[in-house]
Short mmCIF file of N, CA, C and O in Angstrom, two decimals:
data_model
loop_
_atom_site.label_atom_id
_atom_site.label_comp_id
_atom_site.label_asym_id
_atom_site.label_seq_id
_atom_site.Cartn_x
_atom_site.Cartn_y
_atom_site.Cartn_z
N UNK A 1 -26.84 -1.42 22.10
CA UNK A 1 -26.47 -0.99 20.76
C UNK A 1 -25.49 -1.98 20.15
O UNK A 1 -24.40 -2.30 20.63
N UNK A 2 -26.10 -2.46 18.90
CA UNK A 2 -24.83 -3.15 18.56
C UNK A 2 -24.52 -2.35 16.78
O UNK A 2 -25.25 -1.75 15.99
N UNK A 3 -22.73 -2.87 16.79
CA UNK A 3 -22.58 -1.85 15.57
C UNK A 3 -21.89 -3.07 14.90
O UNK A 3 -21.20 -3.92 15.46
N UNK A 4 -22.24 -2.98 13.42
CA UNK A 4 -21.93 -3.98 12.42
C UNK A 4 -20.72 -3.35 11.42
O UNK A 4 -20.88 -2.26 10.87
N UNK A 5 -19.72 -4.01 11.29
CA UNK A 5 -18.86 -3.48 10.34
C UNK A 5 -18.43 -4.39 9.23
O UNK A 5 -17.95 -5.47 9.55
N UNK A 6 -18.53 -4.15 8.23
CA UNK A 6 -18.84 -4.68 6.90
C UNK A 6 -17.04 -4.44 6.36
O UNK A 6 -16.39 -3.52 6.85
N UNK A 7 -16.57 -5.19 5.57
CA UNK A 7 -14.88 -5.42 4.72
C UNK A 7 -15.56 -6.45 4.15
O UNK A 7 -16.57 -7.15 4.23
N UNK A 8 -13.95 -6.14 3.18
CA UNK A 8 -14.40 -7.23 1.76
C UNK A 8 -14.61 -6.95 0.77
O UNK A 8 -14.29 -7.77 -0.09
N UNK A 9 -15.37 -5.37 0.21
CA UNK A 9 -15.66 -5.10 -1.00
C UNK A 9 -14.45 -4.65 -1.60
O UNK A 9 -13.46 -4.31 -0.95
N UNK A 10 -14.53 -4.64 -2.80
CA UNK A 10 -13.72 -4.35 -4.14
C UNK A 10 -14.49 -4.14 -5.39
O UNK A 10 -15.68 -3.96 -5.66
N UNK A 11 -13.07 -4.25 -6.27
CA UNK A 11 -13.27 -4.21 -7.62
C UNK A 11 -12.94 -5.43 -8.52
O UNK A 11 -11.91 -5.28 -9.18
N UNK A 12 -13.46 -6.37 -8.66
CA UNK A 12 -13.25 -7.41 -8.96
C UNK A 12 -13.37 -7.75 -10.42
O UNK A 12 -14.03 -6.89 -11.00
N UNK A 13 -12.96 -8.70 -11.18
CA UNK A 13 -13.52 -8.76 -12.75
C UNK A 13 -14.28 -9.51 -12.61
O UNK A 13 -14.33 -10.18 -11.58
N UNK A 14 -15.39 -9.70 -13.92
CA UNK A 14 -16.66 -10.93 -13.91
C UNK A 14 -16.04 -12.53 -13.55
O UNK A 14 -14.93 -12.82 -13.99
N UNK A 15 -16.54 -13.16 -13.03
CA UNK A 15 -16.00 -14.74 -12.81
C UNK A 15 -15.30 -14.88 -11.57
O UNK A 15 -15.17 -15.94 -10.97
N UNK A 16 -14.86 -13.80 -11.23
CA UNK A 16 -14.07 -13.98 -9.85
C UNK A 16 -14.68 -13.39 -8.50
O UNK A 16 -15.33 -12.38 -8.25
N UNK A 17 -14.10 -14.62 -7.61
CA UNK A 17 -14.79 -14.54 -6.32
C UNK A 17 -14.50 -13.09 -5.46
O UNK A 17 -13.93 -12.10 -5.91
N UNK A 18 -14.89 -13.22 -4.50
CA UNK A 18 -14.73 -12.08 -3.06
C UNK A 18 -15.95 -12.05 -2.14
O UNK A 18 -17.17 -12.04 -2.35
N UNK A 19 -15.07 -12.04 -0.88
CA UNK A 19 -15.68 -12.59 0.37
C UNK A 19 -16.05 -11.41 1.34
O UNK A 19 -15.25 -10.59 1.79
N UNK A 20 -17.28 -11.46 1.55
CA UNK A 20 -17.60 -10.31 2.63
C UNK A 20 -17.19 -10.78 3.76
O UNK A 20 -16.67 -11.88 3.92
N UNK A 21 -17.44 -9.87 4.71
CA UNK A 21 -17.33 -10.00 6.16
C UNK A 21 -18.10 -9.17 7.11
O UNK A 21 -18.16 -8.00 6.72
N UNK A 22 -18.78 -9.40 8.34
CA UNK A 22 -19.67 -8.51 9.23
C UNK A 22 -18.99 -9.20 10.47
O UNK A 22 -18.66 -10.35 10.73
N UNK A 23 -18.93 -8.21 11.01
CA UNK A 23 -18.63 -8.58 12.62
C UNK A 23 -19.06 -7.37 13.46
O UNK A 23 -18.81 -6.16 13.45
N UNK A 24 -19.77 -8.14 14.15
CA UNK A 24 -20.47 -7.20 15.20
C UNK A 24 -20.61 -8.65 16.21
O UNK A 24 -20.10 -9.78 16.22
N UNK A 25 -21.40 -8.06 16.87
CA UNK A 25 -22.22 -8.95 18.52
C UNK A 25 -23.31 -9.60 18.22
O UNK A 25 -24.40 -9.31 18.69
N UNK A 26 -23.15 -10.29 17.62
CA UNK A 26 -24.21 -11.28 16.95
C UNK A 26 -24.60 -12.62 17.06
O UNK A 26 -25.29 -13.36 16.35
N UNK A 27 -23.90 -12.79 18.27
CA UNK A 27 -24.07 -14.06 18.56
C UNK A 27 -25.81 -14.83 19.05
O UNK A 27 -26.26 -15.93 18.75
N UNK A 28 -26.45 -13.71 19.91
CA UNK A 28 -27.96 -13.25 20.08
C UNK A 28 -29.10 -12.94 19.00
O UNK A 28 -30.29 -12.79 19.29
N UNK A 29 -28.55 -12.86 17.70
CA UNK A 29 -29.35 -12.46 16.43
C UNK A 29 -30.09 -13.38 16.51
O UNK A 29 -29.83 -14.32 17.26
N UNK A 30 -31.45 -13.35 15.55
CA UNK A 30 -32.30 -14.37 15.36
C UNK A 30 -31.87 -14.79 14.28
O UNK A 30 -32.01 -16.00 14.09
N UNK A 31 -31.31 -14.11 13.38
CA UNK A 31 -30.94 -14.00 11.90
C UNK A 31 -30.21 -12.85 11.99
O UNK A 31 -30.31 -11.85 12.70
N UNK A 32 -29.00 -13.39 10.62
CA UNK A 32 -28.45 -12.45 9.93
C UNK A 32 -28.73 -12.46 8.59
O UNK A 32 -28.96 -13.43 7.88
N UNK A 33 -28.70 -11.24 8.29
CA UNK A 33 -28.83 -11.07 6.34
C UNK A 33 -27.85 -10.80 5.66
O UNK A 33 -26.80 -10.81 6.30
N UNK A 34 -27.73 -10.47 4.30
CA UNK A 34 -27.41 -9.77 3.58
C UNK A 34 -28.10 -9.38 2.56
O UNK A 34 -28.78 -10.17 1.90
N UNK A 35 -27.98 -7.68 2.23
CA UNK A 35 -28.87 -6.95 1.79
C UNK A 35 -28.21 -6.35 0.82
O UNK A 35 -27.08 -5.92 1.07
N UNK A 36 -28.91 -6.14 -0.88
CA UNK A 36 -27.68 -5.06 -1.77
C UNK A 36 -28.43 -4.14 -2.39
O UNK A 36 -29.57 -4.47 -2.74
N UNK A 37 -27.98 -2.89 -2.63
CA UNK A 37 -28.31 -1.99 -3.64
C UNK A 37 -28.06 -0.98 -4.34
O UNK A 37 -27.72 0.17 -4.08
N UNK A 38 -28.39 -1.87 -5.77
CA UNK A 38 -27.71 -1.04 -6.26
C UNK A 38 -27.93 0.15 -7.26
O UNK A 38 -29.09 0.04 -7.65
N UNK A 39 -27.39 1.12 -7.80
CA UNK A 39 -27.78 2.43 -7.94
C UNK A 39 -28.61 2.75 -8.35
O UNK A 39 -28.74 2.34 -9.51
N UNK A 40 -29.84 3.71 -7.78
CA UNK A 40 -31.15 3.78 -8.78
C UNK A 40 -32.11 2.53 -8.00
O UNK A 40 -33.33 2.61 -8.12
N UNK A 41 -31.68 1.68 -7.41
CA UNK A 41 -32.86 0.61 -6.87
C UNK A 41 -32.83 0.31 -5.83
O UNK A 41 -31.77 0.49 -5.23
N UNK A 42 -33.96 -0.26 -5.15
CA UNK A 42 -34.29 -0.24 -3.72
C UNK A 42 -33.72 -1.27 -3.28
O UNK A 42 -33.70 -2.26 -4.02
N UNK A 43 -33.10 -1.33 -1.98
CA UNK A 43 -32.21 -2.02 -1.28
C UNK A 43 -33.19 -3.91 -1.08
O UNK A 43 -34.29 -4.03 -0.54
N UNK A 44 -32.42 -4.98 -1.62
CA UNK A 44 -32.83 -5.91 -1.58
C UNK A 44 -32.80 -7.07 -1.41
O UNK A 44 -31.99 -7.46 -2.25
N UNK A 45 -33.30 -8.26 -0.64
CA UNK A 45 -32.49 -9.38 0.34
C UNK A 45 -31.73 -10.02 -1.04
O UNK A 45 -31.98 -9.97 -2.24
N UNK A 46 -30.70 -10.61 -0.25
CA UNK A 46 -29.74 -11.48 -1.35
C UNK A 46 -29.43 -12.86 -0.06
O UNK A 46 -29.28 -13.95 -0.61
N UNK A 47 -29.34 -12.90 1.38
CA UNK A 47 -29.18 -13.71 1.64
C UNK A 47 -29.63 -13.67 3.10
O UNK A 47 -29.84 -12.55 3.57
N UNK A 48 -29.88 -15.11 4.16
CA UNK A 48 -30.55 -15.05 4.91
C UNK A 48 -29.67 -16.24 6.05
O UNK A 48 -28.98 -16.88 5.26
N UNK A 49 -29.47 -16.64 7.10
CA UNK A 49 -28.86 -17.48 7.90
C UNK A 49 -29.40 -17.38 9.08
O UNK A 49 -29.75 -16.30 9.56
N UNK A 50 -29.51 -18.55 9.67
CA UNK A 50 -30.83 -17.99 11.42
C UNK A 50 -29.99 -18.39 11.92
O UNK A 50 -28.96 -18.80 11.38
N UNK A 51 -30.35 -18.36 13.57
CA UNK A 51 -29.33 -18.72 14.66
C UNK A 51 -29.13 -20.78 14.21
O UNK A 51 -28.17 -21.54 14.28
N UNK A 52 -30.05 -20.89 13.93
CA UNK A 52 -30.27 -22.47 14.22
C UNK A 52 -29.36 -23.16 12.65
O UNK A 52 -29.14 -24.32 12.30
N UNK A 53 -29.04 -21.85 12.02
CA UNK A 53 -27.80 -22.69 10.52
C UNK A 53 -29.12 -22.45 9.46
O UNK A 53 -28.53 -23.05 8.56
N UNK A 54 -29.92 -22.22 9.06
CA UNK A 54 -30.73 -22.57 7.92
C UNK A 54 -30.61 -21.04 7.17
O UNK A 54 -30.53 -19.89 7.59
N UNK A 55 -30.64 -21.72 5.75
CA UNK A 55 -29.80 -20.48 4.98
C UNK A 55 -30.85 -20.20 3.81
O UNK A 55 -31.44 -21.17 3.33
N UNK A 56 -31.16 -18.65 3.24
CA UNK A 56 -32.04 -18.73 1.87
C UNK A 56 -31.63 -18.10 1.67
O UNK A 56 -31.24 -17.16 2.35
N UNK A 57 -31.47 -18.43 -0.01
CA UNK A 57 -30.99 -17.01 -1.16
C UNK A 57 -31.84 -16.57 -1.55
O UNK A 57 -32.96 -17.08 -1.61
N UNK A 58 -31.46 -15.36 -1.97
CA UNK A 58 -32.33 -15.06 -3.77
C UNK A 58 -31.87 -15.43 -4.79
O UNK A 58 -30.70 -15.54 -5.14
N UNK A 59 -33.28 -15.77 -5.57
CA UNK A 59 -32.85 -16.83 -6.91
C UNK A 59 -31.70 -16.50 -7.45
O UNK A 59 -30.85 -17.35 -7.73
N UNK A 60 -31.48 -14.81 -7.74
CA UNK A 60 -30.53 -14.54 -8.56
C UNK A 60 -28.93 -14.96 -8.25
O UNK A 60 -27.94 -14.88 -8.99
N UNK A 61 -29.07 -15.39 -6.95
CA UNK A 61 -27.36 -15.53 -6.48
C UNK A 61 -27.36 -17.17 -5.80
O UNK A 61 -26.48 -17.59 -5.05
N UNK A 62 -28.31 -17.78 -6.17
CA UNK A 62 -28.48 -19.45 -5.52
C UNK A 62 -27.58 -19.69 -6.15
O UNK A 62 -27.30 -19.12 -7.20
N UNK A 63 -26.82 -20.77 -5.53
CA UNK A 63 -25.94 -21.28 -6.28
C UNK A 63 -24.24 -20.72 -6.52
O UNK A 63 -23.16 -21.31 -6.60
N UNK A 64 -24.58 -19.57 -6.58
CA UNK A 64 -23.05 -19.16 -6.30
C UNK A 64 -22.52 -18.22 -5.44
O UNK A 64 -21.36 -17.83 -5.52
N UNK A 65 -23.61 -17.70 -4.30
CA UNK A 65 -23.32 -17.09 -3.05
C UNK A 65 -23.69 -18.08 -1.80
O UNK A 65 -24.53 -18.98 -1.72
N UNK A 66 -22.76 -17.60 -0.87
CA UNK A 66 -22.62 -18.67 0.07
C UNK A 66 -23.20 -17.99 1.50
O UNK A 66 -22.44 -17.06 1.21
N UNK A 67 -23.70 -17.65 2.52
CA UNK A 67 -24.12 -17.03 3.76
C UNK A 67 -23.41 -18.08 4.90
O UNK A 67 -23.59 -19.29 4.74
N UNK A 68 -22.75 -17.68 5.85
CA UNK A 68 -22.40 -18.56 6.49
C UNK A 68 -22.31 -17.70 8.05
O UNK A 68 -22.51 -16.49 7.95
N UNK A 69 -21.96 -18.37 9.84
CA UNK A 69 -21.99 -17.23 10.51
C UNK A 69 -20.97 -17.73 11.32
O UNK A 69 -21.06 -18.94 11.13
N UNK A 70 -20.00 -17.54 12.16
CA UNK A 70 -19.20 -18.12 12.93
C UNK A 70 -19.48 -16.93 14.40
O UNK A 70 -19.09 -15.81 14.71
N UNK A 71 -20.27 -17.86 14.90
CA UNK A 71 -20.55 -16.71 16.88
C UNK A 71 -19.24 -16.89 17.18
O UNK A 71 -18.80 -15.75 17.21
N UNK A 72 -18.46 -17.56 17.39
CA UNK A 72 -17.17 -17.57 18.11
C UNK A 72 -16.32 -16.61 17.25
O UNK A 72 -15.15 -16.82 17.55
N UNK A 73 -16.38 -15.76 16.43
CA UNK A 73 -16.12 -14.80 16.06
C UNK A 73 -16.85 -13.39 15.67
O UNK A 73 -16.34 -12.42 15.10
N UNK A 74 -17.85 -13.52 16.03
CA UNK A 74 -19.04 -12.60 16.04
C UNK A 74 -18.83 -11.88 14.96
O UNK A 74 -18.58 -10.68 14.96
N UNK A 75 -18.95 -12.78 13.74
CA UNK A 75 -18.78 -12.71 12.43
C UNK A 75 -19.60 -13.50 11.02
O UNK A 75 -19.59 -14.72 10.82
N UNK A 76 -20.22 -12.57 10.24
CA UNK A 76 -20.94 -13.83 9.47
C UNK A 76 -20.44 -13.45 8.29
O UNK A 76 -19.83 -12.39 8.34
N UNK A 77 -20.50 -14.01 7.17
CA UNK A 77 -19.47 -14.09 5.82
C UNK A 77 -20.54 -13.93 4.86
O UNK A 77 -21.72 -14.04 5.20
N UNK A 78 -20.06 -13.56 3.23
CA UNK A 78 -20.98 -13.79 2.54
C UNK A 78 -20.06 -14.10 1.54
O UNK A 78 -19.52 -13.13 1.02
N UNK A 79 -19.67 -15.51 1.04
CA UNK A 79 -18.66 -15.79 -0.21
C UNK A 79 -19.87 -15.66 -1.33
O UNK A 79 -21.01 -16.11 -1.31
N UNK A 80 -19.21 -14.90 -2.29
CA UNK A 80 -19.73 -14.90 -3.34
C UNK A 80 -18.71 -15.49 -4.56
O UNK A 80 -17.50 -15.28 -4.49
N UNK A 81 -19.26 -16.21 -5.64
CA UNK A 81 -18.49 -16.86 -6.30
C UNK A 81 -18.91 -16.65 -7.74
O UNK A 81 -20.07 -16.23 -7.75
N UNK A 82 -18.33 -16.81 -9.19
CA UNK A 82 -18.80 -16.53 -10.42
C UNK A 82 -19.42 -15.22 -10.41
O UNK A 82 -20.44 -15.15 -11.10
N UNK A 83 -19.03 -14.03 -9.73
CA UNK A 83 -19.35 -12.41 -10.13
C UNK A 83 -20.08 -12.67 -11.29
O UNK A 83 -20.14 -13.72 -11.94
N UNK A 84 -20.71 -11.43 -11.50
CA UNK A 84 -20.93 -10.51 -12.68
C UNK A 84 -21.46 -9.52 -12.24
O UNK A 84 -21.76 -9.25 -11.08
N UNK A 85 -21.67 -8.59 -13.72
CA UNK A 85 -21.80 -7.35 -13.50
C UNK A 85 -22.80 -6.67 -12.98
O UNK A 85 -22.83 -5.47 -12.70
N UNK A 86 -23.77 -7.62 -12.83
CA UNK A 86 -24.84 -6.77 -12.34
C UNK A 86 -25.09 -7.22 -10.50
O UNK A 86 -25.84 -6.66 -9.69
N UNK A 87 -24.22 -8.35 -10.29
CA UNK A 87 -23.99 -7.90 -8.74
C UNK A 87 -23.34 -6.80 -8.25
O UNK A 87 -22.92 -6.90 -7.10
N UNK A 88 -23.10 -5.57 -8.94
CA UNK A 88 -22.46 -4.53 -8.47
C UNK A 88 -23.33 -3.75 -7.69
O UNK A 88 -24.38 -3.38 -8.23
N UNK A 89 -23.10 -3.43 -6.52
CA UNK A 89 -23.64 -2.84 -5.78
C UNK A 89 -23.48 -2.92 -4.00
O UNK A 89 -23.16 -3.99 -3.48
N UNK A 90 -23.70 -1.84 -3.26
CA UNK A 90 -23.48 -1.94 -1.95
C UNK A 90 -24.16 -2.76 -0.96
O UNK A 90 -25.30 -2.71 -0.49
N UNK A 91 -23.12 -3.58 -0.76
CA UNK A 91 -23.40 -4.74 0.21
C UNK A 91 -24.02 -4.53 1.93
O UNK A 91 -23.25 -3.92 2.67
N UNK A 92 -24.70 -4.79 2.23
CA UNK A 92 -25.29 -4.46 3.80
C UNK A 92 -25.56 -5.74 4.58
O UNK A 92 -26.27 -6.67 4.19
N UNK A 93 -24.83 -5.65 5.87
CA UNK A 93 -24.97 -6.70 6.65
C UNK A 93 -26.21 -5.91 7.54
O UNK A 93 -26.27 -4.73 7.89
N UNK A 94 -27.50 -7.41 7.84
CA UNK A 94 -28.41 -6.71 8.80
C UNK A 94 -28.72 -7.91 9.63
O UNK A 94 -28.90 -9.07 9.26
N UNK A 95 -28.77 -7.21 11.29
CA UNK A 95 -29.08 -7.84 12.64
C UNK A 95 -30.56 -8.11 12.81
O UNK A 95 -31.30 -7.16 13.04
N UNK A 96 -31.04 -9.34 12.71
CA UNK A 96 -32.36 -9.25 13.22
C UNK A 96 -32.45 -10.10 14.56
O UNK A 96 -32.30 -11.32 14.61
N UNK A 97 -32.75 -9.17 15.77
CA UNK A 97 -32.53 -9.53 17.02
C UNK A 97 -34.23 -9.94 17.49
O UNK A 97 -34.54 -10.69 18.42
N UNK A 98 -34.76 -9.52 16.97
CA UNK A 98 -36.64 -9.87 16.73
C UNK A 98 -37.19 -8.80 17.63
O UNK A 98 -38.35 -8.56 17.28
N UNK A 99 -36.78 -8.00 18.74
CA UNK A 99 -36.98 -6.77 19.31
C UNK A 99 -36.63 -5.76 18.67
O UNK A 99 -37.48 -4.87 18.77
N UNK A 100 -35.52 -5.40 17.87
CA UNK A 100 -34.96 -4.51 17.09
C UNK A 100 -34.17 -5.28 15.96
O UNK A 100 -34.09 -6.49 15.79
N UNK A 101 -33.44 -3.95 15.03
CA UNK A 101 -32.37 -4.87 14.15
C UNK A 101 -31.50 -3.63 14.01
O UNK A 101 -31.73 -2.43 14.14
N UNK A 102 -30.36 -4.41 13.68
CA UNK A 102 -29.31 -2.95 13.32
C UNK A 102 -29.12 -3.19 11.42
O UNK A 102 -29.78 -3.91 10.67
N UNK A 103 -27.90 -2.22 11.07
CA UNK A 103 -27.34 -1.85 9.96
C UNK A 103 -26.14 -1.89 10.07
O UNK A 103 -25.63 -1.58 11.14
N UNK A 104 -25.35 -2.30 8.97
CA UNK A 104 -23.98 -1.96 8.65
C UNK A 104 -23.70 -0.76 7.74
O UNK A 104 -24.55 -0.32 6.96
N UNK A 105 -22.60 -0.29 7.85
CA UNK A 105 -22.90 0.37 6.98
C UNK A 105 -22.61 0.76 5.48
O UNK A 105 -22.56 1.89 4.99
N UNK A 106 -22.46 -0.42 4.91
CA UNK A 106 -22.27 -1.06 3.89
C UNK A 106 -20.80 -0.95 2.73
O UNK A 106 -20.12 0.06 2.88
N UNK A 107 -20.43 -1.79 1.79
CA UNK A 107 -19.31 -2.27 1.46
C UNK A 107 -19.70 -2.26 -0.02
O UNK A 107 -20.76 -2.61 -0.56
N UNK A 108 -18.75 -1.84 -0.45
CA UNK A 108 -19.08 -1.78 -2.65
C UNK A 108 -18.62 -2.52 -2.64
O UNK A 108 -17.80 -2.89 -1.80
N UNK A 109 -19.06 -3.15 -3.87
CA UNK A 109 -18.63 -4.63 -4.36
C UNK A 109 -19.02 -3.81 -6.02
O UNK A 109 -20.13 -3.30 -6.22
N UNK A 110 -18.05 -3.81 -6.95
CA UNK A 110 -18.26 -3.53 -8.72
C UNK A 110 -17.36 -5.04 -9.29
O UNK A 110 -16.29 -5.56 -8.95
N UNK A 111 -18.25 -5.32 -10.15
CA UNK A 111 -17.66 -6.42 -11.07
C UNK A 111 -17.70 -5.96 -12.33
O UNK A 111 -18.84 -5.83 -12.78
N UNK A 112 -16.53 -5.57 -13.26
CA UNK A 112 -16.50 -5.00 -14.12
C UNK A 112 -16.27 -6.22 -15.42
O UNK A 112 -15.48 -7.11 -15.11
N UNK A 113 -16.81 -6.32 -16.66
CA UNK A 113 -16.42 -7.00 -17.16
C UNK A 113 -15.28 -7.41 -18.26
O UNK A 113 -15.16 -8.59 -18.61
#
């Protein structure tokens, strides 16, 4: 069993940064994600990092979200940079171990403008 714990969210204004955080036992993942959704819509990839470093966004956050993973802290990050308002929504770190995957259990993030 591994358990993922998600910090970092807030209330932030449009333009300004804030940095997720997941730490769990992840050093074994095949990949880590990050997953958001928000109210009224179905939960949806925003970012992607494999064991081997290779990273994909979604279009909507290229460029100014960052995915990154540090095993020696069994921790992976998600800097996000230039907010707005419609990144508001609950943030989810997810384990893909390729036998199973876990959940976090997720972190608000509102950018108000």
């Amino acid at each position: 069993q591994v358990q993922l714990v998600e910090s970092g969210g807030g209330l932030v204004q449009a333009g300004e940064p804030l940095r997720l955080s997941c730490v769990g036992s992840i050093f074994r993942a095949n990949a880590m994600h990050w997953y958001r959704q928000a109210p009224g819509k179905q939960r949806v990839l925003v970012a992607t990092i494999t064991s081997g470093g290779s990273t994909n966004y979604a279009d909507s956050v290229k460029g100014r979200f960052t995915i990154s993973r540090d095993n020696a802290k069994n921790t992976v990050y998600l800097q996000m940079n230039s907010l707005k308002p419609e990144d508001t929504a609950v943030y989810y770190c997810h384990a893909d171990f390729g036998w199973r995957d876990y959940w976090g259990q997720g972190t608000q993030v509102t950018v108000s403008t």
